[in-house]
Amino acid sequence: MNQDHSYFSVHINPLHSTNELSVLFSGEGKPIPLHKMGPAVHDYYLIHTVHAGEGTFEMHNRSYRCSAGDTFVIYPGELFSYIADSQHPWHYTWVAFSGRAAGTLLSQIGVSPNQAVISGSNPRSIRHYYRHIRSSFQQSDTPVLEDMESAAWLRLLIRELGRMNSHQITFTPTTETDIERQVGQAIRYLELQYTQPVSIEELAHNLGYHRTYLCKMFKQSTGLAPMQYLLKVRMERAKQLLETSMTIDQVAASVGFNDALYFSKQFRKWSGSAPSVYRKEQKV
């Protein structure tokens, strides 16, 4: 038993990971009255969620009084300290993590060194995510899978904290018109689904627009009909693939053509060269 806690448990990730987001360790504790950490700095991110009791957290020249439902975030390189209340010391869970995506994810939910506390969460529901993070580390024969699982639960925890902190999340105002937004949705659909059979009717149905209206707005904004734009996407991707060692049949299938001869005909019509000729020209 940790002498500074009436209860203390920690689970450590057995894998030294360099992924974009990786849990280092996670634990739960009930410190004794006036138990203090810091002033100190860490080289990783550390989230604490308070389930009961009270305490004080300080970082970036700010002091926060935290109680049940509050979550505080320690940033790497930031001087911090925290202390349990003398009468009602807090009970909290924590997770330490690192990775190049960590700061971005926290920023996206409205957390920063200047605003490092999220208030008003549901301790019971939040505790569920911490429990799953800790249970990921069972010292199995596949630590890489444990690392993946714990990172997935960490993302869900951060997502849940973001819901609690939605009033702090800022969105960049957009000046695009309704038509621009609608056409943008159609363009994104075509750019993501170009490997699949696509029809105007299917496109309009999936986006919830009338076929005639969608075609009119699309051509007005892009200068191309939707199917012309789809062909352009497919042919530009085909040009990239023709610079690899893939066969013509493989390139055709990769850009949504089941018939390699039909693909070759369309490519020649679009580029002025047959796929095989285009490939040779790129090697000159």
Coordinates of C-alpha atoms in Angstrom, one line a residue:
M1 CA 0.0 0.0 0.0
N2 CA 1.2 3.5 -0.9
Q3 CA 1.6 5.3 2.5
D4 CA 0.2 8.5 1.2
H5 CA -3.0 6.8 0.1
S6 CA -5.7 4.7 1.8
Y7 CA -6.1 3.1 -1.6
F8 CA -3.8 3.1 -4.6
S9 CA -3.6 1.0 -7.8
V10 CA -1.8 1.6 -11.0
H11 CA -1.6 -0.3 -14.3
I12 CA 1.3 0.3 -16.7
N13 CA 1.5 -0.2 -20.5
P14 CA 4.1 -2.9 -21.0
L15 CA 4.8 -1.6 -24.5
H16 CA 7.0 1.4 -25.2
S17 CA 4.9 2.9 -28.0
T18 CA 5.6 5.8 -30.4
N19 CA 2.1 5.9 -31.8
E20 CA 0.2 9.1 -32.3
L21 CA -1.6 8.4 -29.1
S22 CA -0.5 5.9 -26.4
V23 CA -1.5 5.4 -22.8
L24 CA 1.6 5.2 -20.5
F25 CA -0.2 4.2 -17.3
S26 CA -3.6 4.5 -15.5
G27 CA -4.6 4.3 -11.9
E28 CA -7.0 5.0 -9.1
G29 CA -6.3 6.4 -5.6
K30 CA -7.7 7.8 -2.4
P31 CA -5.0 10.1 -1.0
I32 CA -4.8 11.0 2.7
P33 CA -5.7 14.6 3.8
L34 CA -3.3 17.3 2.6
H35 CA -1.4 14.8 0.3
K36 CA 0.5 17.0 -2.2
M37 CA 2.2 16.6 -5.5
G38 CA 4.6 19.3 -6.8
P39 CA 5.4 21.9 -7.7
A40 CA 6.9 19.7 -10.5
V41 CA 6.7 19.1 -14.2
H42 CA 6.0 15.9 -16.2
D43 CA 7.1 15.0 -19.7
Y44 CA 3.6 13.5 -20.5
Y45 CA -0.1 14.4 -20.4
L46 CA -1.9 13.4 -17.2
I47 CA -5.7 13.6 -16.7
H48 CA -7.3 13.2 -13.3
T49 CA -11.1 12.9 -12.7
V50 CA -12.4 13.4 -9.2
H51 CA -15.0 11.0 -8.1
A52 CA -15.5 12.1 -4.5
G53 CA -14.0 14.6 -2.0
E54 CA -12.1 17.8 -2.8
G55 CA -8.7 19.3 -3.6
T56 CA -6.9 22.1 -5.3
F57 CA -5.0 22.0 -8.6
E58 CA -2.6 24.7 -9.7
M59 CA -1.0 25.1 -13.2
H60 CA -0.1 28.0 -15.5
N61 CA -0.5 30.6 -12.7
R62 CA -4.1 29.5 -12.1
S63 CA -5.7 27.8 -9.1
Y64 CA -8.7 25.5 -9.4
R65 CA -10.9 24.1 -6.6
C66 CA -12.0 20.7 -7.7
S67 CA -14.6 18.3 -6.4
A68 CA -16.6 15.3 -7.6
G69 CA -17.3 15.5 -11.3
D70 CA -14.3 17.8 -12.1
T71 CA -11.4 16.7 -14.3
F72 CA -8.0 18.4 -14.4
V73 CA -5.3 18.1 -17.1
I74 CA -1.6 18.3 -16.5
Y75 CA 0.4 19.3 -19.6
P76 CA 4.0 18.2 -20.3
G77 CA 6.6 20.9 -19.4
E78 CA 4.0 22.9 -17.3
L79 CA 4.8 23.5 -13.6
F80 CA 1.9 22.1 -11.6
S81 CA 0.9 21.1 -8.1
Y82 CA -2.2 19.6 -6.5
I83 CA -3.2 18.9 -2.9
A84 CA -6.0 17.0 -1.2
D85 CA -8.5 18.7 1.1
S86 CA -7.7 18.5 4.8
Q87 CA -11.3 17.4 5.7
H88 CA -12.6 15.7 2.6
P89 CA -9.6 14.4 0.5
W90 CA -10.4 13.6 -3.0
H91 CA -10.8 10.1 -4.6
Y92 CA -9.7 10.2 -8.2
T93 CA -8.7 8.1 -11.3
W94 CA -6.0 9.1 -13.7
V95 CA -4.4 8.3 -17.0
A96 CA -1.1 9.4 -18.4
F97 CA -0.4 9.4 -22.1
S98 CA 1.7 10.8 -24.9
G99 CA 1.8 11.0 -28.7
R100 CA 1.7 13.6 -31.4
A101 CA -2.1 13.6 -31.4
A102 CA -2.5 14.2 -27.7
G103 CA -2.3 18.0 -27.7
T104 CA -4.6 18.3 -30.7
L105 CA -7.3 16.1 -29.2
L106 CA -7.3 18.1 -26.0
S107 CA -7.4 21.4 -27.9
Q108 CA -10.4 20.1 -29.9
I109 CA -12.4 19.6 -26.7
G110 CA -11.6 23.1 -25.4
V111 CA -8.8 22.2 -23.0
S112 CA -5.5 24.0 -22.8
P113 CA -2.8 25.0 -20.2
N114 CA -4.8 28.2 -19.7
Q115 CA -8.1 26.3 -19.2
A116 CA -7.1 22.9 -17.8
V117 CA -10.3 21.9 -15.8
I118 CA -13.5 20.4 -17.1
S119 CA -16.4 20.8 -14.6
G120 CA -19.7 19.0 -14.2
S121 CA -19.0 15.5 -15.6
N122 CA -20.7 12.4 -14.5
P123 CA -18.1 10.6 -12.3
R124 CA -19.9 7.2 -12.7
S125 CA -19.9 7.3 -16.5
I126 CA -16.4 8.7 -16.7
R127 CA -15.1 6.0 -14.4
H128 CA -16.2 3.4 -16.8
Y129 CA -13.7 4.6 -19.4
Y130 CA -10.8 4.6 -16.9
R131 CA -11.7 1.0 -15.8
H132 CA -11.5 -0.2 -19.4
I133 CA -8.2 1.6 -19.9
R134 CA -6.7 -0.2 -16.9
S135 CA -8.2 -3.5 -17.8
S136 CA -6.5 -3.3 -21.2
F137 CA -3.2 -4.1 -19.4
Q138 CA -3.4 -7.7 -18.4
Q139 CA 0.2 -8.6 -19.2
S140 CA -0.8 -10.8 -22.1
D141 CA 1.5 -12.2 -24.8
T142 CA 0.4 -9.4 -27.2
P143 CA 1.3 -6.0 -25.6
V144 CA 0.8 -4.3 -29.0
L145 CA -2.9 -5.2 -28.9
E146 CA -3.1 -3.9 -25.3
D147 CA -1.6 -0.6 -26.5
M148 CA -4.2 -0.4 -29.2
E149 CA -7.1 -1.2 -26.9
S150 CA -6.0 1.3 -24.2
A151 CA -5.6 4.1 -26.8
A152 CA -9.1 3.4 -28.2
W153 CA -10.6 3.7 -24.7
L154 CA -8.6 6.9 -24.1
R155 CA -10.1 8.4 -27.2
L156 CA -13.5 7.6 -25.9
L157 CA -12.7 9.1 -22.6
I158 CA -11.5 12.3 -24.3
R159 CA -14.7 12.3 -26.4
E160 CA -16.8 12.0 -23.3
L161 CA -15.0 14.8 -21.6
G162 CA -15.5 16.9 -24.8
R163 CA -19.3 16.4 -24.4
M164 CA -19.1 17.7 -20.8
N165 CA -17.0 20.6 -22.0
S166 CA -19.0 21.5 -25.2
H167 CA -19.5 25.1 -24.0
Q168 CA -15.8 25.6 -24.3
I169 CA -15.4 24.2 -27.8
T170 CA -15.1 26.9 -30.4
F171 CA -16.0 26.4 -34.1
T172 CA -14.5 28.5 -36.9
P173 CA -17.4 30.4 -38.5
T174 CA -18.1 29.4 -42.1
T175 CA -19.1 31.9 -44.8
E176 CA -20.0 29.3 -47.3
T177 CA -23.6 29.5 -48.7
D178 CA -26.1 26.6 -48.6
I179 CA -25.3 25.8 -52.2
E180 CA -21.6 25.7 -51.6
R181 CA -22.1 23.4 -48.7
Q182 CA -24.4 21.1 -50.7
V183 CA -22.0 21.0 -53.6
G184 CA -19.1 20.4 -51.2
Q185 CA -21.0 17.4 -49.8
A186 CA -21.4 16.0 -53.3
I187 CA -17.8 16.5 -54.2
R188 CA -16.6 14.8 -51.0
Y189 CA -18.9 11.9 -51.8
L190 CA -17.5 11.5 -55.3
E191 CA -13.9 11.8 -54.1
L192 CA -14.4 9.1 -51.5
Q193 CA -16.7 6.7 -53.5
Y194 CA -15.0 6.9 -56.9
T195 CA -13.9 3.2 -56.6
Q196 CA -17.6 2.2 -56.5
P197 CA -20.4 2.2 -59.1
V198 CA -22.0 5.7 -58.8
S199 CA -25.1 7.0 -60.4
I200 CA -26.7 10.5 -60.3
E201 CA -29.8 9.0 -58.8
E202 CA -27.7 7.3 -56.0
L203 CA -25.7 10.4 -55.4
A204 CA -28.8 12.6 -55.1
H205 CA -30.6 10.0 -52.9
N206 CA -27.7 9.7 -50.5
L207 CA -27.4 13.4 -50.1
G208 CA -31.1 14.0 -49.9
Y209 CA -31.4 16.3 -53.0
H210 CA -33.5 16.2 -56.1
R211 CA -31.5 14.9 -59.1
T212 CA -32.2 17.9 -61.4
Y213 CA -31.4 20.4 -58.6
L214 CA -28.2 18.7 -57.7
C215 CA -26.9 18.6 -61.3
K216 CA -27.8 22.2 -61.8
M217 CA -26.1 23.4 -58.6
F218 CA -23.0 21.2 -59.2
K219 CA -22.4 22.4 -62.7
Q220 CA -23.0 26.0 -61.7
S221 CA -20.3 25.7 -59.0
T222 CA -17.7 23.5 -60.6
G223 CA -18.3 23.9 -64.4
L224 CA -18.8 20.1 -64.7
A225 CA -21.7 17.8 -64.4
P226 CA -21.4 15.3 -61.4
M227 CA -20.5 12.4 -63.6
Q228 CA -17.9 14.5 -65.5
Y229 CA -16.4 15.4 -62.2
L230 CA -16.4 11.7 -61.1
L231 CA -14.6 10.8 -64.4
K232 CA -12.0 13.5 -63.7
V233 CA -11.4 12.1 -60.2
R234 CA -11.0 8.6 -61.5
M235 CA -8.7 9.6 -64.4
E236 CA -6.4 11.7 -62.2
R237 CA -6.1 8.8 -59.7
A238 CA -5.4 6.4 -62.6
K239 CA -2.5 8.7 -63.8
Q240 CA -0.9 8.3 -60.4
L241 CA -1.4 4.5 -60.4
L242 CA 0.0 4.2 -63.9
E243 CA 3.3 5.4 -62.5
T244 CA 3.5 2.3 -60.3
S245 CA 4.1 -1.3 -61.3
M246 CA 0.4 -2.1 -61.2
T247 CA -1.1 -3.8 -64.3
I248 CA -3.7 -2.0 -66.4
D249 CA -6.4 -4.3 -65.1
Q250 CA -5.4 -3.5 -61.5
V251 CA -5.4 0.2 -62.2
A252 CA -8.8 0.0 -63.8
A253 CA -10.3 -1.9 -60.9
S254 CA -8.7 0.5 -58.4
V255 CA -10.5 3.5 -60.0
G256 CA -14.0 1.9 -60.4
F257 CA -13.9 0.2 -63.8
N258 CA -14.7 -3.5 -64.0
D259 CA -13.8 -3.6 -67.7
A260 CA -10.1 -2.8 -68.4
L261 CA -10.8 -2.2 -72.1
Y262 CA -13.6 0.3 -71.3
F263 CA -11.2 2.0 -68.8
S264 CA -8.5 2.2 -71.5
K265 CA -11.0 3.8 -73.9
Q266 CA -12.1 6.4 -71.4
F267 CA -8.5 7.1 -70.3
R268 CA -7.4 7.7 -73.9
K269 CA -10.4 9.9 -74.6
W270 CA -9.7 11.9 -71.4
S271 CA -5.9 12.2 -71.6
G272 CA -5.1 11.7 -75.3
S273 CA -3.0 8.7 -74.7
A274 CA -3.7 5.0 -74.0
P275 CA -2.8 3.9 -70.5
S276 CA 0.2 1.9 -71.8
V277 CA 1.5 4.8 -73.8
Y278 CA 1.0 7.3 -70.9
R279 CA 3.0 4.9 -68.7
K280 CA 5.9 4.8 -71.2
E281 CA 5.8 8.6 -71.6
Q282 CA 6.3 9.0 -67.8
K283 CA 9.4 6.9 -67.8
V284 CA 11.2 8.9 -70.5

